[in-house]
mmCIF file of C-alpha atoms in Angstrom:
data_model
loop_
_atom_site.group_PDB
_atom_site.id
_atom_site.type_symbol
_atom_site.label_atom_id
_atom_site.label_comp_id
_atom_site.label_asym_id
_atom_site.label_seq_id
_atom_site.Cartn_x
_atom_site.Cartn_y
_atom_site.Cartn_z
ATOM 1 C CA UNK B 1194 23.587 -24.558 9.148
ATOM 2 C CA UNK B 1195 20.821 -21.796 9.471
ATOM 3 C CA UNK B 1196 17.958 -21.500 8.374
ATOM 4 C CA UNK B 1197 16.152 -17.975 7.126
ATOM 5 C CA UNK B 1198 12.397 -18.302 8.137
ATOM 6 C CA UNK B 1199 9.465 -16.020 7.827
ATOM 7 C CA UNK B 1200 9.642 -13.641 11.108
ATOM 8 C CA UNK B 1201 5.755 -12.816 12.937
ATOM 9 C CA UNK B 1202 5.279 -9.490 11.061
ATOM 10 C CA UNK B 1203 2.021 -8.914 12.853
ATOM 11 C CA UNK B 1204 -0.927 -9.988 14.323
ATOM 12 C CA UNK B 1205 -3.025 -9.739 10.968
ATOM 13 C CA UNK B 1206 -0.891 -10.701 8.443
ATOM 14 C CA UNK B 1207 -0.130 -13.937 8.277
ATOM 15 C CA UNK B 1208 2.351 -14.142 4.547
ATOM 16 C CA UNK B 1209 3.992 -11.579 2.801
ATOM 17 C CA UNK B 1210 5.562 -11.048 -0.574
ATOM 18 C CA UNK B 1211 9.416 -11.575 -1.159
ATOM 19 C CA UNK B 1212 10.307 -8.484 -3.150
ATOM 20 C CA UNK B 1213 13.899 -8.438 -3.903
ATOM 21 C CA UNK B 1214 16.779 -11.316 -2.719
ATOM 22 C CA UNK B 1215 19.378 -9.061 -1.298
ATOM 23 C CA UNK B 1216 21.944 -11.505 -1.099
ATOM 24 C CA UNK B 1217 22.886 -14.601 -4.036
ATOM 25 C CA UNK B 1218 23.862 -18.392 -3.020
ATOM 26 C CA UNK B 1219 27.653 -18.146 -3.017
ATOM 27 C CA UNK B 1220 27.386 -14.124 -0.983
ATOM 28 C CA UNK B 1221 28.777 -14.004 2.245
ATOM 29 C CA UNK B 1222 26.215 -13.016 5.147
ATOM 30 C CA UNK B 1223 26.971 -11.589 8.605
ATOM 31 C CA UNK B 1224 25.217 -11.757 11.486
ATOM 32 C CA UNK B 1225 22.972 -9.761 11.709
ATOM 33 C CA UNK B 1226 22.774 -8.383 8.042
ATOM 34 C CA UNK B 1227 19.535 -8.293 6.169
ATOM 35 C CA UNK B 1228 19.795 -11.171 3.172
ATOM 36 C CA UNK B 1229 15.869 -10.647 1.669
ATOM 37 C CA UNK B 1230 12.839 -8.110 1.704
ATOM 38 C CA UNK B 1231 9.553 -9.089 2.290
ATOM 39 C CA UNK B 1232 6.966 -6.737 0.928
ATOM 40 C CA UNK B 1233 3.054 -7.384 3.082
ATOM 41 C CA UNK B 1234 -0.438 -5.974 3.021
ATOM 42 C CA UNK B 1235 1.478 -3.037 4.751
ATOM 43 C CA UNK B 1236 4.741 -1.749 4.810
ATOM 44 C CA UNK B 1237 7.739 -3.880 3.013
ATOM 45 C CA UNK B 1238 10.312 -6.031 6.134
ATOM 46 C CA UNK B 1239 14.389 -6.920 5.644
ATOM 47 C CA UNK B 1240 14.474 -10.399 6.989
ATOM 48 C CA UNK B 1241 17.728 -10.441 8.545
ATOM 49 C CA UNK B 1242 20.475 -13.520 8.965
ATOM 50 C CA UNK B 1243 21.051 -15.013 12.187
ATOM 51 C CA UNK B 1244 24.301 -16.643 12.270
ATOM 52 C CA UNK B 1245 26.826 -15.531 9.770
ATOM 53 C CA UNK B 1246 28.484 -17.933 7.034
ATOM 54 C CA UNK B 1247 27.704 -18.570 3.347
ATOM 55 C CA UNK B 1248 24.035 -18.431 1.595
ATOM 56 C CA UNK B 1249 23.717 -21.948 0.297
ATOM 57 C CA UNK B 1250 20.476 -22.159 -0.909
ATOM 58 C CA UNK B 1251 17.496 -19.671 -1.499
ATOM 59 C CA UNK B 1252 14.766 -21.695 -1.796
ATOM 60 C CA UNK B 1253 11.982 -19.398 -2.894
ATOM 61 C CA UNK B 1254 12.398 -16.923 -6.204
ATOM 62 C CA UNK B 1255 11.518 -12.735 -5.494
ATOM 63 C CA UNK B 1256 7.461 -12.370 -6.586
ATOM 64 C CA UNK B 1257 7.021 -15.511 -4.583
ATOM 65 C CA UNK B 1258 4.446 -15.870 -1.288
ATOM 66 C CA UNK B 1259 5.617 -17.195 1.549
ATOM 67 C CA UNK B 1260 4.158 -17.303 5.004
ATOM 68 C CA UNK B 1261 4.902 -16.691 8.124
ATOM 69 C CA UNK B 1262 7.165 -19.424 10.404
ATOM 70 C CA UNK B 1263 8.172 -20.849 6.588
ATOM 71 C CA UNK B 1264 11.852 -22.025 6.042
ATOM 72 C CA UNK B 1265 12.796 -19.362 2.444
ATOM 73 C CA UNK B 1266 16.593 -19.705 2.139
ATOM 74 C CA UNK B 1267 19.662 -21.579 3.824
ATOM 75 C CA UNK B 1268 23.551 -20.183 5.665
ATOM 76 C CA UNK B 1269 26.112 -22.083 5.880
ATOM 77 C CA UNK B 1270 29.116 -21.945 6.657
ATOM 78 C CA UNK B 1271 32.269 -21.800 4.229
ATOM 79 C CA UNK B 1272 33.529 -18.918 2.225
ATOM 80 C CA UNK B 1273 31.931 -16.886 -0.223
ATOM 81 C CA UNK B 1274 33.966 -18.169 -2.780
ATOM 82 C CA UNK B 1275 33.921 -21.688 -2.890
ATOM 83 C CA UNK B 1276 30.321 -22.267 -2.025
ATOM 84 C CA UNK B 1277 28.676 -24.112 -5.589
ATOM 85 C CA UNK B 1278 25.194 -24.378 -4.232
ATOM 86 C CA UNK B 1279 22.945 -23.074 -6.899
ATOM 87 C CA UNK B 1280 19.699 -20.967 -6.363
ATOM 88 C CA UNK B 1281 16.873 -22.385 -8.601
ATOM 89 C CA UNK B 1282 16.412 -20.875 -10.847
ATOM 90 C CA UNK B 1283 20.825 -20.864 -11.819
ATOM 91 C CA UNK B 1284 19.956 -24.655 -11.326
ATOM 92 C CA UNK B 1285 17.637 -24.791 -14.416
ATOM 93 C CA UNK B 1286 20.703 -24.479 -17.346
ATOM 94 C CA UNK B 1287 22.872 -27.179 -15.392
ATOM 95 C CA UNK B 1288 20.201 -29.458 -15.239
ATOM 96 C CA UNK B 1289 19.660 -29.189 -18.982
ATOM 97 C CA UNK B 1290 22.830 -29.271 -20.616
ATOM 98 C CA UNK B 1291 22.748 -33.864 -19.226
ATOM 99 C CA UNK B 1292 19.782 -34.309 -22.252
ATOM 100 C CA UNK B 1293 22.107 -32.815 -24.316
ATOM 101 C CA UNK B 1294 24.957 -34.375 -23.683
ATOM 102 C CA UNK B 1295 23.055 -37.894 -23.793
ATOM 103 C CA UNK B 1296 22.123 -37.101 -27.985
ATOM 104 C CA UNK B 1297 25.732 -35.830 -28.600
ATOM 105 C CA UNK B 1298 27.171 -39.982 -27.156
ATOM 106 C CA UNK B 1299 24.383 -41.291 -28.465
ATOM 107 C CA UNK B 1300 23.655 -39.955 -32.807
ATOM 108 C CA UNK B 1301 22.536 -43.133 -34.598
ATOM 109 C CA UNK B 1302 18.828 -43.499 -31.671
ATOM 110 C CA UNK B 1303 16.956 -40.565 -33.127
ATOM 111 C CA UNK B 1304 14.150 -41.252 -31.850
ATOM 112 C CA UNK B 1305 15.517 -40.849 -28.486
ATOM 113 C CA UNK B 1306 17.001 -37.494 -28.075
ATOM 114 C CA UNK B 1307 13.913 -36.401 -29.777
ATOM 115 C CA UNK B 1308 12.026 -37.665 -26.526
ATOM 116 C CA UNK B 1309 14.620 -36.392 -24.412
ATOM 117 C CA UNK B 1310 15.240 -33.128 -25.921
ATOM 118 C CA UNK B 1311 11.096 -33.044 -24.967
ATOM 119 C CA UNK B 1312 11.392 -33.794 -21.617
ATOM 120 C CA UNK B 1313 14.088 -31.491 -21.098
ATOM 121 C CA UNK B 1314 11.574 -28.212 -21.948
ATOM 122 C CA UNK B 1315 10.172 -27.930 -18.936
ATOM 123 C CA UNK B 1316 13.435 -27.850 -16.625
ATOM 124 C CA UNK B 1317 14.798 -25.181 -19.642
ATOM 125 C CA UNK B 1318 11.924 -22.968 -18.468
ATOM 126 C CA UNK B 1319 12.580 -20.711 -15.885
ATOM 127 C CA UNK B 1320 10.100 -21.392 -12.626
ATOM 128 C CA UNK B 1321 9.532 -21.047 -9.877
ATOM 129 C CA UNK B 1322 10.094 -23.796 -6.868
ATOM 130 C CA UNK B 1323 6.175 -23.669 -6.329
ATOM 131 C CA UNK B 1324 5.712 -23.582 -9.602
ATOM 132 C CA UNK B 1325 7.568 -26.191 -10.848
ATOM 133 C CA UNK B 1326 5.402 -28.468 -8.438
ATOM 134 C CA UNK B 1327 1.765 -27.643 -9.122
ATOM 135 C CA UNK B 1328 3.120 -28.222 -12.889
ATOM 136 C CA UNK B 1329 4.122 -31.582 -11.776
ATOM 137 C CA UNK B 1330 1.024 -32.212 -10.175
ATOM 138 C CA UNK B 1331 -0.757 -31.074 -12.862
ATOM 139 C CA UNK B 1332 1.049 -33.001 -15.610
ATOM 140 C CA UNK B 1333 0.811 -29.045 -17.759
ATOM 141 C CA UNK B 1334 4.328 -28.278 -19.190
ATOM 142 C CA UNK B 1335 5.564 -24.907 -17.967
ATOM 143 C CA UNK B 1336 6.925 -23.941 -21.255
ATOM 144 C CA UNK B 1337 3.150 -23.682 -22.374
ATOM 145 C CA UNK B 1338 2.652 -21.199 -19.658
ATOM 146 C CA UNK B 1339 2.080 -17.895 -20.223
ATOM 147 C CA UNK B 1340 3.557 -15.519 -17.934
ATOM 148 C CA UNK B 1341 3.717 -11.943 -16.891
ATOM 149 C CA UNK B 1342 7.107 -11.786 -15.160
ATOM 150 C CA UNK B 1343 9.385 -9.637 -17.584
ATOM 151 C CA UNK B 1344 11.815 -11.749 -16.801
ATOM 152 C CA UNK B 1345 10.090 -14.585 -18.199
ATOM 153 C CA UNK B 1346 10.113 -16.656 -14.662
ATOM 154 C CA UNK B 1347 7.383 -18.788 -14.596
ATOM 155 C CA UNK B 1348 5.106 -18.643 -10.762
ATOM 156 C CA UNK B 1349 1.821 -20.367 -9.220
ATOM 157 C CA UNK B 1350 0.287 -18.033 -10.500
ATOM 158 C CA UNK B 1351 0.929 -18.466 -14.239
ATOM 159 C CA UNK B 1352 0.132 -22.360 -13.540
ATOM 160 C CA UNK B 1353 -3.074 -21.565 -11.686
ATOM 161 C CA UNK B 1354 -3.506 -19.425 -14.937
ATOM 162 C CA UNK B 1355 -3.053 -21.719 -17.561
ATOM 163 C CA UNK B 1356 -4.518 -25.164 -15.543
ATOM 164 C CA UNK B 1357 -8.135 -22.898 -15.771
ATOM 165 C CA UNK B 1358 -8.133 -21.002 -19.126
ATOM 166 C CA UNK B 1359 -10.556 -22.994 -21.112
ATOM 167 C CA UNK B 1360 -9.560 -25.923 -23.695
ATOM 168 C CA UNK B 1361 -9.344 -24.589 -27.058
ATOM 169 C CA UNK B 1362 -11.594 -26.452 -29.988
ATOM 170 C CA UNK B 1363 -9.471 -27.796 -32.110
ATOM 171 C CA UNK B 1364 -7.934 -24.768 -34.575
ATOM 172 C CA UNK B 1365 -9.857 -24.369 -38.144
ATOM 173 C CA UNK B 1366 -7.319 -23.879 -41.233
ATOM 174 C CA UNK B 1367 -7.781 -20.082 -40.880
ATOM 175 C CA UNK B 1368 -7.075 -20.411 -36.670
ATOM 176 C CA UNK B 1369 -3.095 -18.914 -37.230
ATOM 177 C CA UNK B 1370 -4.471 -16.096 -39.376
ATOM 178 C CA UNK B 1371 -7.207 -14.490 -35.953
ATOM 179 C CA UNK B 1372 -4.394 -15.347 -33.486
ATOM 180 C CA UNK B 1373 -1.385 -13.362 -34.727
ATOM 181 C CA UNK B 1374 -4.070 -9.992 -34.631
ATOM 182 C CA UNK B 1375 -4.065 -10.045 -30.600
ATOM 183 C CA UNK B 1376 0.279 -10.133 -30.843
ATOM 184 C CA UNK B 1377 0.167 -6.922 -32.546
ATOM 185 C CA UNK B 1378 -2.259 -5.560 -30.075
ATOM 186 C CA UNK B 1379 -0.051 -7.071 -26.845
ATOM 187 C CA UNK B 1380 2.643 -5.172 -28.552
ATOM 188 C CA UNK B 1381 0.818 -1.717 -28.156
ATOM 189 C CA UNK B 1382 0.311 -2.845 -24.548
ATOM 190 C CA UNK B 1383 2.435 -2.838 -20.998
ATOM 191 C CA UNK B 1384 0.805 -5.700 -18.441
ATOM 192 C CA UNK B 1385 1.800 -5.291 -15.474
ATOM 193 C CA UNK B 1386 1.065 -7.020 -12.633
ATOM 194 C CA UNK B 1387 0.030 -5.188 -9.235
ATOM 195 C CA UNK B 1388 2.197 -4.952 -5.584
ATOM 196 C CA UNK B 1389 1.144 -7.159 -2.893
ATOM 197 C CA UNK B 1390 0.248 -3.637 -0.963
ATOM 198 C CA UNK B 1391 -1.876 -2.682 -4.537
ATOM 199 C CA UNK B 1392 -3.832 -5.751 -4.615
ATOM 200 C CA UNK B 1393 -4.621 -4.776 -0.441
ATOM 201 C CA UNK B 1394 -5.331 -1.045 -1.487
ATOM 202 C CA UNK B 1395 -8.046 -2.215 -4.160
ATOM 203 C CA UNK B 1396 -9.408 -5.205 -1.993
ATOM 204 C CA UNK B 1397 -9.984 -3.255 1.266
ATOM 205 C CA UNK B 1398 -11.924 -0.183 -1.599
ATOM 206 C CA UNK B 1399 -13.591 -2.286 -2.782
ATOM 207 C CA UNK B 1400 -14.518 -3.589 0.130
ATOM 208 C CA UNK B 1401 -15.717 -0.973 1.977
ATOM 209 C CA UNK B 1402 -18.000 0.459 -1.181
ATOM 210 C CA UNK B 1403 -19.619 -3.159 -1.543
ATOM 211 C CA UNK B 1404 -20.240 -3.137 2.682
ATOM 212 C CA UNK B 1405 -21.017 -0.113 4.059
ATOM 213 C CA UNK B 1406 -23.490 2.878 3.563
ATOM 214 C CA UNK B 1407 -21.392 5.644 2.531
ATOM 215 C CA UNK B 1408 -23.078 8.502 1.742
ATOM 216 C CA UNK B 1409 -21.024 11.998 1.116
ATOM 217 C CA UNK B 1410 -22.089 15.688 2.447
ATOM 218 C CA UNK B 1411 -20.708 18.723 0.606
ATOM 219 C CA UNK B 1412 -19.861 21.847 2.481
ATOM 220 C CA UNK B 1413 -17.331 25.226 0.860
ATOM 221 C CA UNK B 1414 -14.877 27.274 3.941
ATOM 222 C CA UNK B 1415 -13.588 30.512 2.882
ATOM 223 C CA UNK B 1416 -10.063 30.008 4.082
ATOM 224 C CA UNK B 1417 -9.744 34.110 3.881
ATOM 225 C CA UNK B 1418 -9.285 34.634 8.239
ATOM 226 C CA UNK B 1419 -6.961 31.299 8.321
ATOM 227 C CA UNK B 1420 -4.623 32.082 5.347
ATOM 228 C CA UNK B 1421 -3.920 35.551 6.996
ATOM 229 C CA UNK B 1422 -3.530 34.466 10.517
ATOM 230 C CA UNK B 1423 -1.400 31.631 9.003
ATOM 231 C CA UNK B 1424 0.785 34.651 7.338
ATOM 232 C CA UNK B 1425 1.487 36.832 10.265
ATOM 233 C CA UNK B 1426 2.545 33.505 12.918
ATOM 234 C CA UNK B 1427 4.882 31.513 10.203
ATOM 235 C CA UNK B 1428 7.601 32.762 10.344
ATOM 236 C CA UNK B 1429 8.089 33.358 14.401
ATOM 237 C CA UNK B 1430 5.862 29.470 14.563
ATOM 238 C CA UNK B 1431 9.098 28.891 12.266
ATOM 239 C CA UNK B 1432 11.872 30.343 14.485
ATOM 240 C CA UNK B 1433 9.880 28.694 17.524
ATOM 241 C CA UNK B 1434 9.366 25.101 16.900
ATOM 242 C CA UNK B 1435 11.224 24.894 14.157
ATOM 243 C CA UNK B 1436 9.072 22.818 11.916
ATOM 244 C CA UNK B 1437 6.509 25.380 9.510
ATOM 245 C CA UNK B 1438 3.195 25.955 9.727
ATOM 246 C CA UNK B 1439 0.847 24.899 7.387
ATOM 247 C CA UNK B 1440 -3.127 23.961 7.153
ATOM 248 C CA UNK B 1441 -3.197 20.063 8.051
ATOM 249 C CA UNK B 1442 -2.193 21.631 11.675
ATOM 250 C CA UNK B 1443 -5.415 23.905 11.582
ATOM 251 C CA UNK B 1444 -7.816 21.156 10.075
ATOM 252 C CA UNK B 1445 -6.379 18.670 11.889
ATOM 253 C CA UNK B 1446 -7.357 20.441 15.510
ATOM 254 C CA UNK B 1447 -10.951 21.431 13.819
ATOM 255 C CA UNK B 1448 -11.814 17.695 13.192
ATOM 256 C CA UNK B 1449 -10.697 16.576 16.982
ATOM 257 C CA UNK B 1450 -13.614 19.555 18.076
ATOM 258 C CA UNK B 1451 -15.602 18.470 15.713
ATOM 259 C CA UNK B 1452 -14.984 14.858 17.019
ATOM 260 C CA UNK B 1453 -15.577 15.395 20.671
ATOM 261 C CA UNK B 1454 -19.224 16.846 19.379
ATOM 262 C CA UNK B 1455 -20.054 14.466 17.331
ATOM 263 C CA UNK B 1456 -19.117 11.050 19.163
ATOM 264 C CA UNK B 1457 -20.649 8.704 16.385
ATOM 265 C CA UNK B 1458 -18.394 9.825 13.760
ATOM 266 C CA UNK B 1459 -15.413 9.152 15.988
ATOM 267 C CA UNK B 1460 -17.060 5.220 16.319
ATOM 268 C CA UNK B 1461 -16.830 2.073 14.227
ATOM 269 C CA UNK B 1462 -19.385 -0.930 13.737
ATOM 270 C CA UNK B 1463 -19.225 -4.342 14.978
ATOM 271 C CA UNK B 1464 -21.414 -6.300 14.270
ATOM 272 C CA UNK B 1465 -24.499 -5.672 15.696
ATOM 273 C CA UNK B 1466 -22.492 -3.218 18.811
ATOM 274 C CA UNK B 1467 -21.058 0.524 17.733
ATOM 275 C CA UNK B 1468 -18.176 1.172 19.326
ATOM 276 C CA UNK B 1469 -17.466 4.592 21.102
ATOM 277 C CA UNK B 1470 -13.906 5.843 20.892
ATOM 278 C CA UNK B 1471 -12.730 7.823 24.338
ATOM 279 C CA UNK B 1472 -9.529 8.731 21.808
ATOM 280 C CA UNK B 1473 -8.818 10.519 19.295
ATOM 281 C CA UNK B 1474 -6.021 9.307 17.036
ATOM 282 C CA UNK B 1475 -6.190 11.077 13.064
ATOM 283 C CA UNK B 1476 -5.061 9.093 10.123
ATOM 284 C CA UNK B 1477 -3.974 11.646 7.025
ATOM 285 C CA UNK B 1478 -3.357 10.165 4.511
ATOM 286 C CA UNK B 1479 0.107 9.847 2.615
ATOM 287 C CA UNK B 1480 0.747 9.532 -0.858
ATOM 288 C CA UNK B 1481 3.808 7.025 -2.148
ATOM 289 C CA UNK B 1482 5.355 5.313 -5.201
ATOM 290 C CA UNK B 1483 3.637 2.452 -4.032
ATOM 291 C CA UNK B 1484 0.073 3.711 -3.219
ATOM 292 C CA UNK B 1485 -1.429 5.611 -0.187
ATOM 293 C CA UNK B 1486 -1.016 4.533 2.947
ATOM 294 C CA UNK B 1487 -2.193 6.428 6.085
ATOM 295 C CA UNK B 1488 0.211 6.292 9.406
ATOM 296 C CA UNK B 1489 -1.806 7.730 12.746
ATOM 297 C CA UNK B 1490 -1.407 11.072 14.572
ATOM 298 C CA UNK B 1491 -2.199 9.980 18.254
ATOM 299 C CA UNK B 1492 -3.933 12.215 20.499
ATOM 300 C CA UNK B 1493 -4.783 14.686 18.716
ATOM 301 C CA UNK B 1494 -6.779 16.297 21.583
ATOM 302 C CA UNK B 1495 -3.598 16.342 23.554
ATOM 303 C CA UNK B 1496 -0.965 17.997 21.528
ATOM 304 C CA UNK B 1497 -0.628 21.665 19.947
ATOM 305 C CA UNK B 1498 0.088 23.007 17.171
ATOM 306 C CA UNK B 1499 3.973 22.421 16.531
ATOM 307 C CA UNK B 1500 3.894 18.805 17.884
ATOM 308 C CA UNK B 1501 0.474 17.745 15.880
ATOM 309 C CA UNK B 1502 2.618 18.958 12.609
ATOM 310 C CA UNK B 1503 6.324 17.291 13.181
ATOM 311 C CA UNK B 1504 5.016 14.833 14.118
ATOM 312 C CA UNK B 1505 2.633 14.428 10.045
ATOM 313 C CA UNK B 1506 6.388 15.726 9.486
ATOM 314 C CA UNK B 1507 7.706 12.191 10.683
ATOM 315 C CA UNK B 1508 5.328 10.128 9.579
ATOM 316 C CA UNK B 1509 5.253 11.743 5.711
ATOM 317 C CA UNK B 1510 9.040 11.039 5.683
ATOM 318 C CA UNK B 1511 8.715 8.037 6.795
ATOM 319 C CA UNK B 1512 6.018 6.535 4.455
ATOM 320 C CA UNK B 1513 7.861 7.652 1.719
ATOM 321 C CA UNK B 1514 11.261 6.112 2.808
ATOM 322 C CA UNK B 1515 9.437 3.190 3.376
ATOM 323 C CA UNK B 1516 10.093 3.084 6.938
ATOM 324 C CA UNK B 1517 6.441 2.722 7.963
ATOM 325 C CA UNK B 1518 5.993 0.400 10.864
ATOM 326 C CA UNK B 1519 2.793 -1.795 10.939
ATOM 327 C CA UNK B 1520 1.496 -0.153 14.423
ATOM 328 C CA UNK B 1521 2.523 3.606 12.991
ATOM 329 C CA UNK B 1522 -0.979 2.117 10.931
ATOM 330 C CA UNK B 1523 -2.787 0.840 13.138
ATOM 331 C CA UNK B 1524 -5.791 1.829 15.244
ATOM 332 C CA UNK B 1525 -7.121 5.155 13.872
ATOM 333 C CA UNK B 1526 -10.649 6.444 14.760
ATOM 334 C CA UNK B 1527 -10.471 9.308 11.847
ATOM 335 C CA UNK B 1528 -8.942 10.249 8.288
ATOM 336 C CA UNK B 1529 -8.102 13.049 6.877
ATOM 337 C CA UNK B 1530 -7.035 13.004 2.716
ATOM 338 C CA UNK B 1531 -6.144 16.125 1.066
ATOM 339 C CA UNK B 1532 -6.718 16.060 -2.757
ATOM 340 C CA UNK B 1533 -5.936 19.405 -3.039
ATOM 341 C CA UNK B 1534 -2.392 18.748 -2.975
ATOM 342 C CA UNK B 1535 -2.641 17.458 -6.260
ATOM 343 C CA UNK B 1536 -5.273 19.722 -7.168
ATOM 344 C CA UNK B 1537 -8.500 18.573 -7.126
ATOM 345 C CA UNK B 1538 -11.375 20.762 -6.906
ATOM 346 C CA UNK B 1539 -13.202 18.242 -5.099
ATOM 347 C CA UNK B 1540 -14.075 14.583 -4.646
ATOM 348 C CA UNK B 1541 -15.497 11.700 -2.638
ATOM 349 C CA UNK B 1542 -13.753 10.138 -0.709
ATOM 350 C CA UNK B 1543 -13.733 6.205 0.518
ATOM 351 C CA UNK B 1544 -13.952 5.273 4.069
ATOM 352 C CA UNK B 1545 -10.776 4.032 5.699
ATOM 353 C CA UNK B 1546 -11.064 0.747 6.660
ATOM 354 C CA UNK B 1547 -13.617 -0.276 10.113
ATOM 355 C CA UNK B 1548 -14.082 3.701 10.319
ATOM 356 C CA UNK B 1549 -17.292 4.990 9.682
ATOM 357 C CA UNK B 1550 -15.824 8.896 8.498
ATOM 358 C CA UNK B 1551 -13.118 11.050 6.373
ATOM 359 C CA UNK B 1552 -12.674 14.346 5.740
ATOM 360 C CA UNK B 1553 -11.435 15.115 2.017
ATOM 361 C CA UNK B 1554 -9.674 18.556 1.888
ATOM 362 C CA UNK B 1555 -9.123 20.461 -1.304
ATOM 363 C CA UNK B 1556 -7.829 23.109 -3.314
ATOM 364 C CA UNK B 1557 -7.921 26.454 -2.305
ATOM 365 C CA UNK B 1558 -8.908 28.244 -5.267
ATOM 366 C CA UNK B 1559 -10.848 31.816 -5.653
ATOM 367 C CA UNK B 1560 -14.124 32.687 -6.341
ATOM 368 C CA UNK B 1561 -17.207 35.103 -6.109
ATOM 369 C CA UNK B 1562 -18.795 34.908 -2.779
ATOM 370 C CA UNK B 1563 -21.493 37.121 -1.474
ATOM 371 C CA UNK B 1564 -21.119 38.853 1.961
ATOM 372 C CA UNK B 1565 -23.362 40.301 3.054
ATOM 373 C CA UNK B 1566 -25.202 42.517 -0.038
ATOM 374 C CA UNK B 1567 -21.490 42.443 -2.122
ATOM 375 C CA UNK B 1568 -20.018 40.202 -4.042
ATOM 376 C CA UNK B 1569 -16.144 39.797 -3.290
ATOM 377 C CA UNK B 1570 -13.219 37.111 -4.563
ATOM 378 C CA UNK B 1571 -12.612 34.937 -1.830
ATOM 379 C CA UNK B 1572 -9.688 31.752 -1.066
ATOM 380 C CA UNK B 1573 -12.443 28.924 -1.581
ATOM 381 C CA UNK B 1574 -11.949 25.353 0.110
ATOM 382 C CA UNK B 1575 -14.539 23.037 -1.283
ATOM 383 C CA UNK B 1576 -14.594 20.115 2.148
ATOM 384 C CA UNK B 1577 -16.513 16.769 1.033
ATOM 385 C CA UNK B 1578 -17.477 13.817 4.725
ATOM 386 C CA UNK B 1579 -18.354 10.586 3.614
ATOM 387 C CA UNK B 1580 -19.944 9.023 6.080
ATOM 388 C CA UNK B 1581 -21.388 5.649 6.936
ATOM 389 C CA UNK B 1582 -24.923 6.113 6.998
ATOM 390 C CA UNK B 1583 -25.315 2.751 9.300
ATOM 391 C CA UNK B 1584 -23.885 4.733 12.111
ATOM 392 C CA UNK B 1585 -23.978 8.234 11.122
ATOM 393 C CA UNK B 1586 -27.114 10.438 10.563
ATOM 394 C CA UNK B 1587 -27.572 13.246 7.917
ATOM 395 C CA UNK B 1588 -28.134 15.847 10.879
ATOM 396 C CA UNK B 1589 -24.418 15.131 12.674
ATOM 397 C CA UNK B 1590 -22.422 14.586 9.355
ATOM 398 C CA UNK B 1591 -24.190 18.171 8.714
ATOM 399 C CA UNK B 1592 -23.254 19.407 11.758
ATOM 400 C CA UNK B 1593 -19.585 18.270 11.919
ATOM 401 C CA UNK B 1594 -18.764 19.417 8.510
ATOM 402 C CA UNK B 1595 -19.880 22.176 9.098
ATOM 403 C CA UNK B 1596 -18.747 22.498 13.033
ATOM 404 C CA UNK B 1597 -15.043 22.275 10.916
ATOM 405 C CA UNK B 1598 -15.785 25.171 8.100
ATOM 406 C CA UNK B 1599 -16.735 27.211 11.535
ATOM 407 C CA UNK B 1600 -13.489 26.328 13.005
ATOM 408 C CA UNK B 1601 -11.586 27.350 10.408
ATOM 409 C CA UNK B 1602 -13.013 30.850 9.219
ATOM 410 C CA UNK B 1603 -12.726 31.996 13.110
ATOM 411 C CA UNK B 1604 -9.462 30.003 13.716
ATOM 412 C CA UNK B 1605 -9.885 32.649 16.902
ATOM 413 C CA UNK B 1606 -11.929 30.228 18.711
ATOM 414 C CA UNK B 1607 -10.132 26.888 17.476
ATOM 415 C CA UNK B 1608 -7.265 28.457 19.212
ATOM 416 C CA UNK B 1609 -9.707 28.860 22.203
ATOM 417 C CA UNK B 1610 -10.497 25.232 21.932
ATOM 418 C CA UNK B 1611 -6.952 23.645 21.834
#
C-alpha cells in the first residue's frame, strides 16, 4: 500500500488546492501516472503515483486545501474491479442507510426513529472530511450550513462562515416574508468561488497598492517609423528566423536600454536597502482564462530581436496551455504589459510584486499631431510608467519613459544600441 503525498512545490509555496481528481476509488493506476491536479498560487501541478495498483481511498475532496507533505490518497494492490473502498463523498449514502433500516425494524418505537433520522442528517450531507471534523468540533449541523459549491458539497470555509455568522434573534411572525425577498434576488445572481490563483492575484495587487508609493507618468509615441520598419522587414525576418516580427521585441529592447541608463528603475526595495540589479530579466504580462500571469524573458540585453520574439511566443503558449513552471515566473526585474491588444487607450498599470517599475503599452490610434508647423495624421500610442516613488524620483521616471519614446520613434538608434 502506498500513500500519495503533496510534493514539494516551490520554496515559497506551502499549500495548494485540489483542483481535480484524475482517478477515483477503484480505478487502476500505473506507476508514474497522474492521479490528481493541484492548483497553487502560481501554477497547476499534476501529482503522480509512485506505485502501480488500485486507488483505495481519496482523503480530500476537490476544492480542499492541502499542505506539502500531507497524505491525500492511498493506492493499494489489487485489480480495479475488485476495489470496494469508497471515497469520503461516496461513503455518505451508505452510512445514511443504516438509520433507515433501524426505523423499519422498530415501527412501534415512534420517538427513537425520529431521533435517529435527525442524527443522520449530517451523514447525508455531502462534505469534505475536514469540514466534517470542524463541524463536529464546533457542534454544527452540516445541513444548516450554506454552501457555494454548485454540487452542494460543504467545505471547511462554509463551516467557518456559518460558525462566524452572527446569531439571529427569534424571528417575529412577519420574518418569513422578509426572508423571502432575498431568495428572489438570489435567483438573478450567480455566485462563483474565486480560484486560488485569482485570490492570490487579488491579494497581491491590493498589497502593492497599500505598501508602495505608486505613481504613474505618461507619454505618447509616434509609431510611424517603427511600423514602417516592421512592414519592410517582417517577411525577410520570418524567412530567416521562422518567427514573426512584432512590436514587443522593439519595446523590450527599448526598455532594456532605458534600464541601463536609469538603473534605479531596475531595482528592488529590501527594508532600508535598495537592491540595484545587474541583470535584465523582463516580464511580459500574458492574459489567460484564469487571470494574468507574467513569465520572464531572461537576459534581454544578450538576446537579439528574433530570440526575444521566439521566447515571448513560447512563454505565451505555455501560459495558455497551463504548462508554466515556477521558474518561468520568478526573478524578474521589470514588467511590460500591453493593454492595447484589448483596445485600451490609456491605463495606470499596477506594479508587479517587489519590482519598482512597470511599462504599460496601449492601442495604436491615428490622431492629428503637430509636426513642425503642420498638422498630420499619425499612428500614436500612449505609454504609461507606474513606479514606486520611494525608490524612483520624478526626474528618472520621466527620463526613462522619454528614452523609450525616443528609441521607438527612431528604431535605427535602437538597432545600433542592440
